[in-house]
Amino acid sequence: MSKKTVTVTDNETGKSIELEVLQPSCGTETIDISPLYKELGYFTYDPGFVSTASTWSKITFLDGDEGRLEYRGYPIEQLAEKSTFLEVCYLILHGELPTAEQLAAYEQKITRHTLPHEQLSKFYNGFRRDAHPMAIMVGVVGALSSFYHDNMDIFNPSHRIDAANLLVAKIPTIAAWAHRYSTGKPFMYPKNDLSYAENFLYMMFAMPTEDYKPDPLMAKALDLIMILHADHEQNASTSTVRLCGSSEANAFAAISGGIGALWGPAHGGANEAVVRMLTDIVESGKPLSEFIDRAKDKNDPFRLMGFGHRVYKNFDPRAKIIRKVCHDLLQSGRINNTHERLFEVAMELEKIALEDDYFKDRNLYPNVDFYSGIIFLAMGIPTSMFTVMFALSRTIGWISQWNEMMSDNKVRIGRPRQLYIGETTRDYVPIDQRS
Ligand code: SDX
């Protein structure tokens, strides 16, 4: 079948070039503009990459209009209902669902590598006690480079898989210890007889002075939330990991960069921002309508955190799933409901926003972050740890996207160009002639 192309014509010179239209297995056809500068002498301009595909990938597919999300072709709804987080990690990294033997071997490998090098625990002491846990995560995960950098050849496929397994195994311990350090509690070491989610809850909440059994309902809810957050195509933090990795930096440095990008309230920091917004609303005693009006006011920087998405112009499919978890937990009677009013306000806000033309016209639906913060709060996880929970879940997505990029023998360093609008060339002015 002949290739589909589009023609770009320079109306000044009359010169035209044919650009190939690349065909996806599903989703949007993509124009290959790589010859554009060389053949026609133009850059393209797309701040925020609204219309730009930065790479090919086989890992995650999103359809923002239909509200679809699939990991390696499997719909998120089916994985949420039938799979476990570690099974999803195997799927995202290796591309296929594991056999029973493969899953058992993977779970064993992860379980037996949850302990970081003991020296790594010393890094925490360098942080102020009130350091934000995301600052600790950026530092400690980056520090993994100093423990594993030397014997890791990023061009060796088995070394890359080792790095992926090591990160998936250790990130819950590193994350839980960030919380323990900030609360002055002793580090709890992982236990091999607990599941991945149970182990995290254990390391977060157990005390060495007494037995602690993670609540199975909480562990199941956490496992599901981690599945929903595992990967999400070329979002800001994943693109950061890819760009960082494209310079041939080691995996740990790249993941540390991704954690930094996720921290922003426009991205993974939104779940923490949602709860702070809800708390401000409750404490203000003002009507919700006042906050809705502020969110619409172009002169007011206030935005409804947890609403809107660059890609989803329909309900975020993860939000639909997590909304049910949120309601089930609230009604279970087994959660920390000192924030009852917060949850009520969240449900009222959701109702108002979904009926308001400003939000409907801009497809501003609640996103996954709107509900995840509420669930973490209900689990007793402190607000400052919410984005760490996101990083904990997204590590498999980041490292799998990095692995996919490094497996391409045509990987090139990412180096965007720019539209320069600064001063044109001018001569140096001696200081006694400056005004
Ligand atoms: C995540 O990319 C991913 O995949 C991310 C993520 C993942 O899994 O990795 O899904 C996780 O980051 C989810 C998003 C979490 N962020 C928030 O909840 C923060 C609040 N949302 C916004 O900041 C915003 O919606 C973004 C950042 C999510 C999307 O921004 P865009 O695509 O650049 O959209 P925009 O800022 O151009 O907004 C379009 C319009 C504007 O109004 P107009 O200029 O058209 O009149 O919608 C308005 C905006 O003012 N708008 C909002 C709003 N979000 C957008 N108005 C009020 N409240 C909001 N939350």
Tab-separated table of C-alpha atoms and ligand atoms in Angstrom:
chain	number	residue	atom	x	y	z
A	1	MET	CA	0.000	0.000	0.000
A	2	SER	CA	1.472	3.408	-0.963
A	3	LYS	CA	2.514	5.632	1.883
A	4	LYS	CA	0.104	8.398	2.933
A	5	THR	CA	1.734	11.831	2.828
A	6	VAL	CA	0.901	15.478	3.423
A	7	THR	CA	2.378	18.332	1.390
A	8	VAL	CA	3.879	21.395	3.023
A	9	THR	CA	4.385	24.346	0.672
A	10	ASP	CA	6.373	27.478	1.346
A	11	ASN	CA	4.163	30.158	-0.204
A	12	GLU	CA	7.130	32.535	-0.446
A	13	THR	CA	9.434	30.258	-2.446
A	14	GLY	CA	6.798	27.934	-3.855
A	15	LYS	CA	8.897	24.979	-2.649
A	16	SER	CA	6.887	21.940	-1.449
A	17	ILE	CA	7.883	18.804	0.397
A	18	GLU	CA	6.010	15.552	1.042
A	19	LEU	CA	5.932	14.442	4.656
A	20	GLU	CA	5.001	10.836	5.451
A	21	VAL	CA	1.957	10.188	7.650
A	22	LEU	CA	2.955	7.452	10.084
A	23	GLN	CA	0.222	4.917	10.848
A	24	PRO	CA	-0.423	3.983	14.530
A	25	SER	CA	-1.788	0.571	15.573
A	26	CYS	CA	-4.516	2.682	17.193
A	27	GLY	CA	-4.927	6.408	17.849
A	28	THR	CA	-3.926	9.471	15.895
A	29	GLU	CA	-2.073	9.405	12.562
A	30	THR	CA	1.232	11.225	12.942
A	31	ILE	CA	3.121	13.391	10.445
A	32	ASP	CA	6.870	12.705	10.379
A	33	ILE	CA	8.232	16.268	10.408
A	34	SER	CA	11.875	15.231	10.913
A	35	PRO	CA	12.846	16.194	7.291
A	36	LEU	CA	11.168	19.619	7.626
A	37	TYR	CA	14.143	21.712	8.804
A	38	LYS	CA	16.669	20.090	6.483
A	39	GLU	CA	14.426	20.237	3.382
A	40	LEU	CA	12.375	23.378	3.959
A	41	GLY	CA	14.365	25.293	6.588
A	42	TYR	CA	11.594	25.636	9.183
A	43	PHE	CA	11.187	24.588	12.821
A	44	THR	CA	7.757	23.685	14.223
A	45	TYR	CA	6.384	25.465	17.285
A	46	ASP	CA	4.274	23.598	19.848
A	47	PRO	CA	4.669	24.847	23.460
A	48	GLY	CA	3.532	22.134	25.875
A	49	PHE	CA	3.684	19.567	23.041
A	50	VAL	CA	-0.090	19.696	22.561
A	51	SER	CA	0.182	18.334	19.000
A	52	THR	CA	3.604	16.714	19.118
A	53	ALA	CA	4.521	13.043	19.433
A	54	SER	CA	7.995	12.911	20.981
A	55	THR	CA	8.524	9.193	20.377
A	56	TRP	CA	7.012	5.889	19.325
A	57	SER	CA	5.927	3.526	22.102
A	58	LYS	CA	4.209	0.163	22.562
A	59	ILE	CA	3.481	0.473	26.263
A	60	THR	CA	0.381	2.607	26.985
A	61	PHE	CA	-2.431	3.858	24.778
A	62	LEU	CA	-4.766	6.691	25.729
A	63	ASP	CA	-7.791	7.968	23.870
A	64	GLY	CA	-8.660	11.305	25.475
A	65	ASP	CA	-11.946	11.722	23.603
A	66	GLU	CA	-13.256	8.272	24.490
A	67	GLY	CA	-11.629	8.194	27.930
A	68	ARG	CA	-9.737	4.979	27.165
A	69	LEU	CA	-6.521	3.774	28.836
A	70	GLU	CA	-4.771	0.489	27.977
A	71	TYR	CA	-1.477	-0.992	29.191
A	72	ARG	CA	0.020	-3.171	26.410
A	73	GLY	CA	-3.489	-3.394	24.900
A	74	TYR	CA	-5.296	-4.476	28.075
A	75	PRO	CA	-8.072	-2.016	29.161
A	76	ILE	CA	-7.412	-0.436	32.557
A	77	GLU	CA	-10.903	-1.488	33.710
A	78	GLN	CA	-10.046	-5.190	33.246
A	79	LEU	CA	-6.621	-4.883	34.871
A	80	ALA	CA	-8.133	-2.969	37.804
A	81	GLU	CA	-10.717	-5.697	38.324
A	82	LYS	CA	-8.665	-8.835	37.668
A	83	SER	CA	-4.938	-8.117	38.089
A	84	THR	CA	-2.484	-7.135	40.814
A	85	PHE	CA	0.071	-4.347	40.799
A	86	LEU	CA	3.082	-6.680	40.463
A	87	GLU	CA	1.405	-8.560	37.611
A	88	VAL	CA	0.787	-5.188	35.921
A	89	CYS	CA	4.457	-4.253	36.529
A	90	TYR	CA	5.528	-7.424	34.718
A	91	LEU	CA	3.080	-6.679	31.869
A	92	ILE	CA	4.238	-3.067	31.428
A	93	LEU	CA	7.927	-3.985	31.533
A	94	HIS	CA	7.910	-7.188	29.459
A	95	GLY	CA	4.891	-6.574	27.209
A	96	GLU	CA	2.906	-9.718	28.022
A	97	LEU	CA	0.912	-11.024	30.999
A	98	PRO	CA	3.138	-13.503	32.914
A	99	THR	CA	2.449	-17.218	33.177
A	100	ALA	CA	1.892	-18.486	36.717
A	101	GLU	CA	5.560	-19.519	36.900
A	102	GLN	CA	6.798	-16.189	35.531
A	103	LEU	CA	4.632	-14.254	37.995
A	104	ALA	CA	5.785	-16.349	40.942
A	105	ALA	CA	9.444	-15.852	39.932
A	106	TYR	CA	8.920	-12.088	39.464
A	107	GLU	CA	7.160	-11.700	42.811
A	108	GLN	CA	9.980	-13.640	44.478
A	109	LYS	CA	12.635	-11.467	42.816
A	110	ILE	CA	10.888	-8.242	43.882
A	111	THR	CA	10.194	-9.507	47.401
A	112	ARG	CA	13.820	-10.488	47.916
A	113	HIS	CA	15.238	-7.139	46.775
A	114	THR	CA	13.156	-4.724	48.876
A	115	LEU	CA	16.086	-3.833	51.145
A	116	PRO	CA	18.275	-0.923	49.969
A	117	HIS	CA	22.004	-0.924	50.747
A	118	GLU	CA	22.229	-0.182	54.485
A	119	GLN	CA	24.434	2.849	53.749
A	120	LEU	CA	21.522	4.405	51.840
A	121	SER	CA	19.615	4.821	55.103
A	122	LYS	CA	22.311	7.299	56.178
A	123	PHE	CA	21.278	9.719	53.401
A	124	TYR	CA	18.051	10.572	55.230
A	125	ASN	CA	19.944	12.152	58.122
A	126	GLY	CA	21.188	14.888	55.799
A	127	PHE	CA	17.651	16.229	55.378
A	128	ARG	CA	15.901	18.592	57.794
A	129	ARG	CA	13.216	16.737	59.718
A	130	ASP	CA	10.556	18.875	58.040
A	131	ALA	CA	11.887	18.210	54.530
A	132	HIS	CA	9.115	17.458	52.028
A	133	PRO	CA	9.165	13.698	51.340
A	134	MET	CA	9.388	14.413	47.595
A	135	ALA	CA	12.655	16.291	48.214
A	136	ILE	CA	13.922	13.198	50.026
A	137	MET	CA	12.758	10.935	47.179
A	138	VAL	CA	14.570	13.039	44.552
A	139	GLY	CA	17.754	12.882	46.603
A	140	VAL	CA	17.719	9.290	47.777
A	141	VAL	CA	16.631	7.773	44.441
A	142	GLY	CA	19.303	9.826	42.682
A	143	ALA	CA	21.785	8.536	45.266
A	144	LEU	CA	21.060	4.959	44.117
A	145	SER	CA	23.360	5.873	41.198
A	146	SER	CA	26.284	5.811	43.611
A	147	PHE	CA	25.434	2.271	44.693
A	148	TYR	CA	24.679	0.638	41.340
A	149	HIS	CA	26.074	2.960	38.670
A	150	ASP	CA	29.426	1.282	38.047
A	151	ASN	CA	28.256	-2.201	37.178
A	152	MET	CA	25.339	-1.090	35.013
A	153	ASP	CA	25.711	-1.015	31.234
A	154	ILE	CA	22.604	0.861	30.010
A	155	PHE	CA	23.051	-0.737	26.564
A	156	ASN	CA	22.868	-4.255	28.047
A	157	PRO	CA	19.203	-5.411	28.036
A	158	SER	CA	19.609	-7.666	31.082
A	159	HIS	CA	21.292	-4.837	33.049
A	160	ARG	CA	18.318	-2.592	32.210
A	161	ILE	CA	15.858	-5.226	33.464
A	162	ASP	CA	17.953	-5.593	36.640
A	163	ALA	CA	17.709	-1.813	37.169
A	164	ALA	CA	13.936	-1.969	36.648
A	165	ASN	CA	13.507	-4.811	39.146
A	166	LEU	CA	15.766	-3.110	41.677
A	167	LEU	CA	13.789	0.137	41.496
A	168	VAL	CA	10.369	-1.535	41.713
A	169	ALA	CA	11.587	-3.552	44.690
A	170	LYS	CA	13.219	-0.731	46.636
A	171	ILE	CA	11.013	2.261	45.937
A	172	PRO	CA	8.343	1.322	48.555
A	173	THR	CA	11.024	1.030	51.243
A	174	ILE	CA	12.652	4.328	50.233
A	175	ALA	CA	9.212	5.993	50.148
A	176	ALA	CA	8.053	4.635	53.520
A	177	TRP	CA	11.372	5.609	55.120
A	178	ALA	CA	10.896	9.178	53.825
A	179	HIS	CA	7.693	9.315	55.881
A	180	ARG	CA	9.255	7.628	58.917
A	181	TYR	CA	12.185	10.056	58.855
A	182	SER	CA	9.901	13.123	58.718
A	183	THR	CA	7.899	11.834	61.724
A	184	GLY	CA	10.957	10.850	63.757
A	185	LYS	CA	9.863	7.201	63.867
A	186	PRO	CA	12.325	4.310	63.451
A	187	PHE	CA	12.629	2.765	59.985
A	188	MET	CA	10.599	-0.435	59.660
A	189	TYR	CA	12.260	-3.064	57.488
A	190	PRO	CA	10.212	-4.929	54.867
A	191	LYS	CA	8.840	-8.405	55.634
A	192	ASN	CA	8.966	-11.121	52.986
A	193	ASP	CA	5.677	-12.682	54.061
A	194	LEU	CA	3.688	-9.569	53.113
A	195	SER	CA	2.402	-8.567	49.651
A	196	TYR	CA	3.817	-5.480	47.934
A	197	ALA	CA	1.003	-3.196	49.139
A	198	GLU	CA	0.826	-4.784	52.601
A	199	ASN	CA	4.596	-4.312	52.982
A	200	PHE	CA	4.328	-0.622	52.162
A	201	LEU	CA	1.538	-0.117	54.723
A	202	TYR	CA	3.603	-2.093	57.247
A	203	MET	CA	6.708	0.067	56.712
A	204	MET	CA	4.555	3.212	56.916
A	205	PHE	CA	2.485	2.461	60.023
A	206	ALA	CA	3.971	-0.430	62.065
A	207	MET	CA	5.957	0.175	65.235
A	208	PRO	CA	8.810	-2.074	66.475
A	209	THR	CA	7.105	-2.211	69.857
A	210	GLU	CA	4.018	-4.128	68.781
A	211	ASP	CA	2.540	-6.408	66.122
A	212	TYR	CA	0.949	-4.758	63.097
A	213	LYS	CA	-1.263	-6.425	60.533
A	214	PRO	CA	-2.011	-4.298	57.431
A	215	ASP	CA	-5.767	-3.936	56.820
A	216	PRO	CA	-6.556	-6.182	53.809
A	217	LEU	CA	-9.179	-3.645	52.578
A	218	MET	CA	-6.584	-0.860	52.610
A	219	ALA	CA	-3.958	-3.077	50.965
A	220	LYS	CA	-6.412	-4.025	48.195
A	221	ALA	CA	-7.363	-0.379	47.675
A	222	LEU	CA	-3.680	0.617	47.558
A	223	ASP	CA	-2.842	-2.174	45.102
A	224	LEU	CA	-5.649	-0.942	42.839
A	225	ILE	CA	-4.535	2.705	43.085
A	226	MET	CA	-0.995	1.683	42.120
A	227	ILE	CA	-2.332	-0.182	39.057
A	228	LEU	CA	-4.219	2.969	37.990
A	229	HIS	CA	-1.118	5.153	38.332
A	230	ALA	CA	1.426	2.726	36.841
A	231	ASP	CA	1.882	4.409	33.458
A	232	HIS	CA	0.289	7.108	31.349
A	233	GLU	CA	1.998	7.543	27.956
A	234	GLN	CA	4.300	10.562	27.509
A	235	ASN	CA	3.222	12.752	30.449
A	236	ALA	CA	5.550	15.410	31.827
A	237	SER	CA	7.461	13.166	34.234
A	238	THR	CA	7.810	10.283	31.767
A	239	SER	CA	9.027	12.698	29.102
A	240	THR	CA	11.555	13.982	31.644
A	241	VAL	CA	12.804	10.449	32.271
A	242	ARG	CA	13.145	9.863	28.525
A	243	LEU	CA	14.915	13.157	27.900
A	244	CYS	CA	17.282	12.566	30.812
A	245	GLY	CA	17.943	8.978	29.706
A	246	SER	CA	18.546	10.075	26.080
A	247	SER	CA	21.834	11.656	27.182
A	248	GLU	CA	22.875	8.140	28.299
A	249	ALA	CA	22.626	9.126	31.969
A	250	ASN	CA	22.058	6.135	34.237
A	251	ALA	CA	18.551	4.879	35.058
A	252	PHE	CA	18.555	6.163	38.651
A	253	ALA	CA	19.449	9.712	37.615
A	254	ALA	CA	16.678	9.590	35.008
A	255	ILE	CA	14.079	8.343	37.502
A	256	SER	CA	15.171	10.984	40.016
A	257	GLY	CA	14.482	13.586	37.316
A	258	GLY	CA	11.034	12.084	36.743
A	259	ILE	CA	10.274	12.354	40.468
A	260	GLY	CA	11.205	16.030	40.333
A	261	ALA	CA	8.859	16.655	37.396
A	262	LEU	CA	6.010	14.732	39.054
A	263	TRP	CA	6.234	16.952	42.150
A	264	GLY	CA	4.610	19.937	40.406
A	265	PRO	CA	0.955	20.675	41.370
A	266	ALA	CA	-0.002	20.755	37.680
A	267	HIS	CA	1.088	17.088	37.492
A	268	GLY	CA	1.514	14.537	40.254
A	269	GLY	CA	1.450	17.165	42.986
A	270	ALA	CA	-2.237	17.699	42.201
A	271	ASN	CA	-3.440	15.058	44.683
A	272	GLU	CA	-1.757	16.947	47.534
A	273	ALA	CA	-3.061	20.239	46.093
A	274	VAL	CA	-6.620	18.821	45.963
A	275	VAL	CA	-6.669	18.081	49.680
A	276	ARG	CA	-5.117	21.434	50.522
A	277	MET	CA	-7.778	23.101	48.353
A	278	LEU	CA	-10.591	21.143	50.046
A	279	THR	CA	-9.164	21.993	53.477
A	280	ASP	CA	-8.980	25.705	52.566
A	281	ILE	CA	-12.584	25.577	51.335
A	282	VAL	CA	-13.825	23.889	54.529
A	283	GLU	CA	-11.832	26.207	56.805
A	284	SER	CA	-12.943	29.333	54.920
A	285	GLY	CA	-16.608	28.628	55.712
A	286	LYS	CA	-17.381	30.322	52.387
A	287	PRO	CA	-19.893	28.889	49.888
A	288	LEU	CA	-18.525	26.546	47.236
A	289	SER	CA	-19.946	28.839	44.550
A	290	GLU	CA	-17.336	31.453	45.479
A	291	PHE	CA	-14.513	29.012	44.654
A	292	ILE	CA	-16.194	27.929	41.437
A	293	ASP	CA	-16.390	31.612	40.400
A	294	ARG	CA	-12.705	32.117	41.263
A	295	ALA	CA	-11.753	29.089	39.157
A	296	LYS	CA	-13.492	30.723	36.181
A	297	ASP	CA	-11.933	34.132	36.738
A	298	LYS	CA	-8.998	34.610	34.364
A	299	ASN	CA	-7.543	37.216	36.702
A	300	ASP	CA	-7.572	34.823	39.632
A	301	PRO	CA	-4.766	32.207	39.644
A	302	PHE	CA	-7.043	29.834	41.605
A	303	ARG	CA	-7.811	26.626	39.738
A	304	LEU	CA	-9.915	23.670	40.837
A	305	MET	CA	-7.155	21.180	41.529
A	306	GLY	CA	-8.025	17.662	40.439
A	307	PHE	CA	-10.034	18.919	37.470
A	308	GLY	CA	-8.962	18.998	33.839
A	309	HIS	CA	-6.427	17.017	31.858
A	310	ARG	CA	-4.256	17.688	28.850
A	311	VAL	CA	-5.379	14.519	27.103
A	312	TYR	CA	-8.690	13.427	28.593
A	313	LYS	CA	-11.522	15.532	27.199
A	314	ASN	CA	-13.874	13.016	28.758
A	315	PHE	CA	-13.916	11.451	32.210
A	316	ASP	CA	-10.435	10.133	33.156
A	317	PRO	CA	-11.131	6.354	33.140
A	318	ARG	CA	-8.962	6.022	36.244
A	319	ALA	CA	-11.124	8.605	38.018
A	320	LYS	CA	-14.239	6.524	37.330
A	321	ILE	CA	-12.629	3.455	38.910
A	322	ILE	CA	-11.038	5.254	41.829
A	323	ARG	CA	-14.268	7.182	42.548
A	324	LYS	CA	-15.950	3.863	43.370
A	325	VAL	CA	-13.050	2.844	45.639
A	326	CYS	CA	-13.412	6.218	47.358
A	327	HIS	CA	-17.141	5.764	47.968
A	328	ASP	CA	-16.731	2.115	49.066
A	329	LEU	CA	-14.028	3.041	51.592
A	330	LEU	CA	-16.066	5.932	52.975
A	331	GLN	CA	-19.077	3.648	53.420
A	332	SER	CA	-17.000	0.792	54.871
A	333	GLY	CA	-16.873	2.519	58.231
A	334	ARG	CA	-13.278	1.297	58.525
A	335	ILE	CA	-11.492	4.515	57.685
A	336	ASN	CA	-10.212	7.559	59.362
A	337	ASN	CA	-13.315	9.693	58.961
A	338	THR	CA	-12.149	12.748	60.888
A	339	HIS	CA	-12.198	14.333	57.433
A	340	GLU	CA	-15.870	13.590	56.830
A	341	ARG	CA	-16.594	17.232	55.939
A	342	LEU	CA	-13.732	17.227	53.441
A	343	PHE	CA	-15.231	14.246	51.649
A	344	GLU	CA	-18.683	15.848	51.618
A	345	VAL	CA	-17.248	19.044	50.097
A	346	ALA	CA	-15.386	16.995	47.480
A	347	MET	CA	-18.607	15.263	46.418
A	348	GLU	CA	-20.490	18.583	46.338
A	349	LEU	CA	-17.695	20.178	44.269
A	350	GLU	CA	-17.703	17.258	41.848
A	351	LYS	CA	-21.491	17.586	41.409
A	352	ILE	CA	-21.417	21.360	40.836
A	353	ALA	CA	-18.457	21.232	38.415
A	354	LEU	CA	-20.008	18.452	36.357
A	355	GLU	CA	-23.170	20.562	35.878
A	356	ASP	CA	-21.435	23.912	35.222
A	357	ASP	CA	-21.109	25.026	31.589
A	358	TYR	CA	-17.632	26.557	32.157
A	359	PHE	CA	-16.270	23.142	33.087
A	360	LYS	CA	-18.390	21.190	30.626
A	361	ASP	CA	-17.402	23.491	27.722
A	362	ARG	CA	-13.728	22.944	28.550
A	363	ASN	CA	-14.066	19.233	29.282
A	364	LEU	CA	-12.851	19.822	32.812
A	365	TYR	CA	-13.801	16.556	34.469
A	366	PRO	CA	-12.413	15.263	37.762
A	367	ASN	CA	-9.103	13.509	37.102
A	368	VAL	CA	-7.481	10.652	38.973
A	369	ASP	CA	-5.862	13.080	41.408
A	370	PHE	CA	-9.212	14.417	42.594
A	371	TYR	CA	-10.064	11.161	44.324
A	372	SER	CA	-6.665	9.632	45.106
A	373	GLY	CA	-5.858	12.304	47.685
A	374	ILE	CA	-9.152	11.661	49.464
A	375	ILE	CA	-8.432	7.916	49.625
A	376	PHE	CA	-4.878	8.417	50.864
A	377	LEU	CA	-6.244	10.720	53.564
A	378	ALA	CA	-8.785	8.064	54.522
A	379	MET	CA	-5.922	5.552	54.787
A	380	GLY	CA	-4.156	7.819	57.248
A	381	ILE	CA	-1.398	8.721	54.765
A	382	PRO	CA	-0.251	12.310	55.414
A	383	THR	CA	-0.894	14.880	52.676
A	384	SER	CA	2.818	15.468	52.119
A	385	MET	CA	3.153	11.802	51.117
A	386	PHE	CA	0.458	11.853	48.419
A	387	THR	CA	2.765	12.612	45.510
A	388	VAL	CA	5.253	10.076	46.857
A	389	MET	CA	2.431	7.509	46.482
A	390	PHE	CA	2.121	8.594	42.860
A	391	ALA	CA	5.895	8.246	42.338
A	392	LEU	CA	5.853	4.818	44.009
A	393	SER	CA	3.211	3.662	41.506
A	394	ARG	CA	4.655	5.392	38.427
A	395	THR	CA	8.212	4.043	38.850
A	396	ILE	CA	7.355	0.966	36.759
A	397	GLY	CA	6.008	3.178	33.979
A	398	TRP	CA	9.031	5.443	34.020
A	399	ILE	CA	11.603	2.647	34.006
A	400	SER	CA	9.707	0.661	31.347
A	401	GLN	CA	9.533	3.724	29.069
A	402	TRP	CA	13.263	4.303	29.689
A	403	ASN	CA	13.995	0.657	28.893
A	404	GLU	CA	11.926	0.875	25.680
A	405	MET	CA	13.815	3.990	24.597
A	406	MET	CA	17.250	2.473	25.364
A	407	SER	CA	16.306	-0.733	23.503
A	408	ASP	CA	15.988	1.301	20.289
A	409	ASN	CA	19.400	1.216	18.624
A	410	LYS	CA	18.533	4.537	16.952
A	411	VAL	CA	18.094	6.396	20.266
A	412	ARG	CA	19.318	9.994	19.887
A	413	ILE	CA	19.810	12.664	22.522
A	414	GLY	CA	16.669	14.788	22.874
A	415	ARG	CA	17.525	18.351	21.902
A	416	PRO	CA	14.502	20.559	21.047
A	417	ARG	CA	15.017	23.833	19.141
A	418	GLN	CA	13.330	27.188	19.865
A	419	LEU	CA	11.645	30.270	18.449
A	420	TYR	CA	14.181	32.976	19.417
A	421	ILE	CA	12.516	36.351	20.085
A	422	GLY	CA	15.339	38.025	21.986
A	423	GLU	CA	17.734	40.834	21.046
A	424	THR	CA	19.415	40.741	17.641
A	425	THR	CA	23.239	40.991	17.433
A	426	ARG	CA	24.662	44.107	19.125
A	427	ASP	CA	28.099	45.366	20.281
A	428	TYR	CA	29.411	45.464	23.850
A	429	VAL	CA	28.863	48.841	25.595
A	430	PRO	CA	31.635	50.058	27.943
A	431	ILE	CA	30.264	50.617	31.435
A	432	ASP	CA	30.928	54.407	31.360
A	433	GLN	CA	28.683	54.666	28.261
A	434	ARG	CA	25.698	52.826	29.708
A	435	SER	CA	22.676	54.797	30.861
B	1	SDX	C1	-1.879	14.406	36.080
B	1	SDX	O1	-0.310	14.133	31.455
B	1	SDX	C2	-0.714	13.173	32.215
B	1	SDX	O2	-0.995	12.076	31.762
B	1	SDX	C3	-0.764	13.511	33.697
B	1	SDX	C4	-1.395	12.454	34.589
B	1	SDX	C5	-0.555	11.193	34.627
B	1	SDX	O3	-1.117	10.136	34.948
B	1	SDX	O4	0.687	11.284	34.416
B	1	SDX	O5	-2.704	12.147	34.162
B	1	SDX	C6	-1.481	12.962	36.033
B	1	SDX	O6	-1.007	15.232	36.065
B	1	SDX	C7	-3.352	14.766	36.058
B	1	SDX	C8	-3.570	16.315	36.070
B	1	SDX	C9	-3.422	16.798	37.518
B	1	SDX	N1	-3.432	18.314	37.542
B	1	SDX	C10	-4.434	18.983	38.105
B	1	SDX	O7	-5.493	18.474	38.520
B	1	SDX	C11	-4.170	20.487	38.207
B	1	SDX	C12	-5.425	21.247	37.731
B	1	SDX	N2	-5.531	21.057	36.266
B	1	SDX	C13	-4.943	22.045	35.418
B	1	SDX	O8	-3.826	22.714	35.897
B	1	SDX	C14	-4.959	21.660	33.945
B	1	SDX	O9	-6.197	21.181	33.683
B	1	SDX	C15	-3.916	20.698	33.434
B	1	SDX	C16	-2.536	21.117	33.783
B	1	SDX	C17	-4.187	19.342	33.973
B	1	SDX	C18	-4.066	20.652	31.907
B	1	SDX	O10	-3.686	21.887	31.440
B	1	SDX	P1	-3.780	22.231	29.863
B	1	SDX	O11	-4.043	21.031	29.055
B	1	SDX	O12	-2.569	23.038	29.524
B	1	SDX	O13	-5.107	23.050	29.788
B	1	SDX	P2	-5.183	24.608	29.903
B	1	SDX	O14	-4.405	25.047	31.112
B	1	SDX	O15	-4.842	25.182	28.586
B	1	SDX	O16	-6.735	24.817	30.234
B	1	SDX	C19	-7.681	24.856	29.180
B	1	SDX	C20	-8.789	25.755	29.707
B	1	SDX	C21	-8.288	27.111	30.140
B	1	SDX	O17	-9.390	28.010	30.023
B	1	SDX	P3	-9.480	28.934	28.648
B	1	SDX	O18	-8.142	29.652	28.554
B	1	SDX	O19	-9.718	27.959	27.536
B	1	SDX	O20	-10.635	29.863	28.902
B	1	SDX	O21	-9.373	25.171	30.890
B	1	SDX	C22	-9.126	26.027	32.016
B	1	SDX	C23	-8.019	26.959	31.616
B	1	SDX	O22	-8.130	28.176	32.315
B	1	SDX	N3	-8.749	25.141	33.102
B	1	SDX	C24	-9.191	25.229	34.361
B	1	SDX	C25	-8.615	24.127	35.030
B	1	SDX	N4	-7.867	23.414	34.176
B	1	SDX	C26	-7.943	24.049	32.983
B	1	SDX	N5	-9.985	26.136	34.969
B	1	SDX	C27	-10.211	25.917	36.293
B	1	SDX	N6	-9.705	24.872	37.020
B	1	SDX	C28	-8.915	23.963	36.409
B	1	SDX	N7	-8.433	22.930	37.083
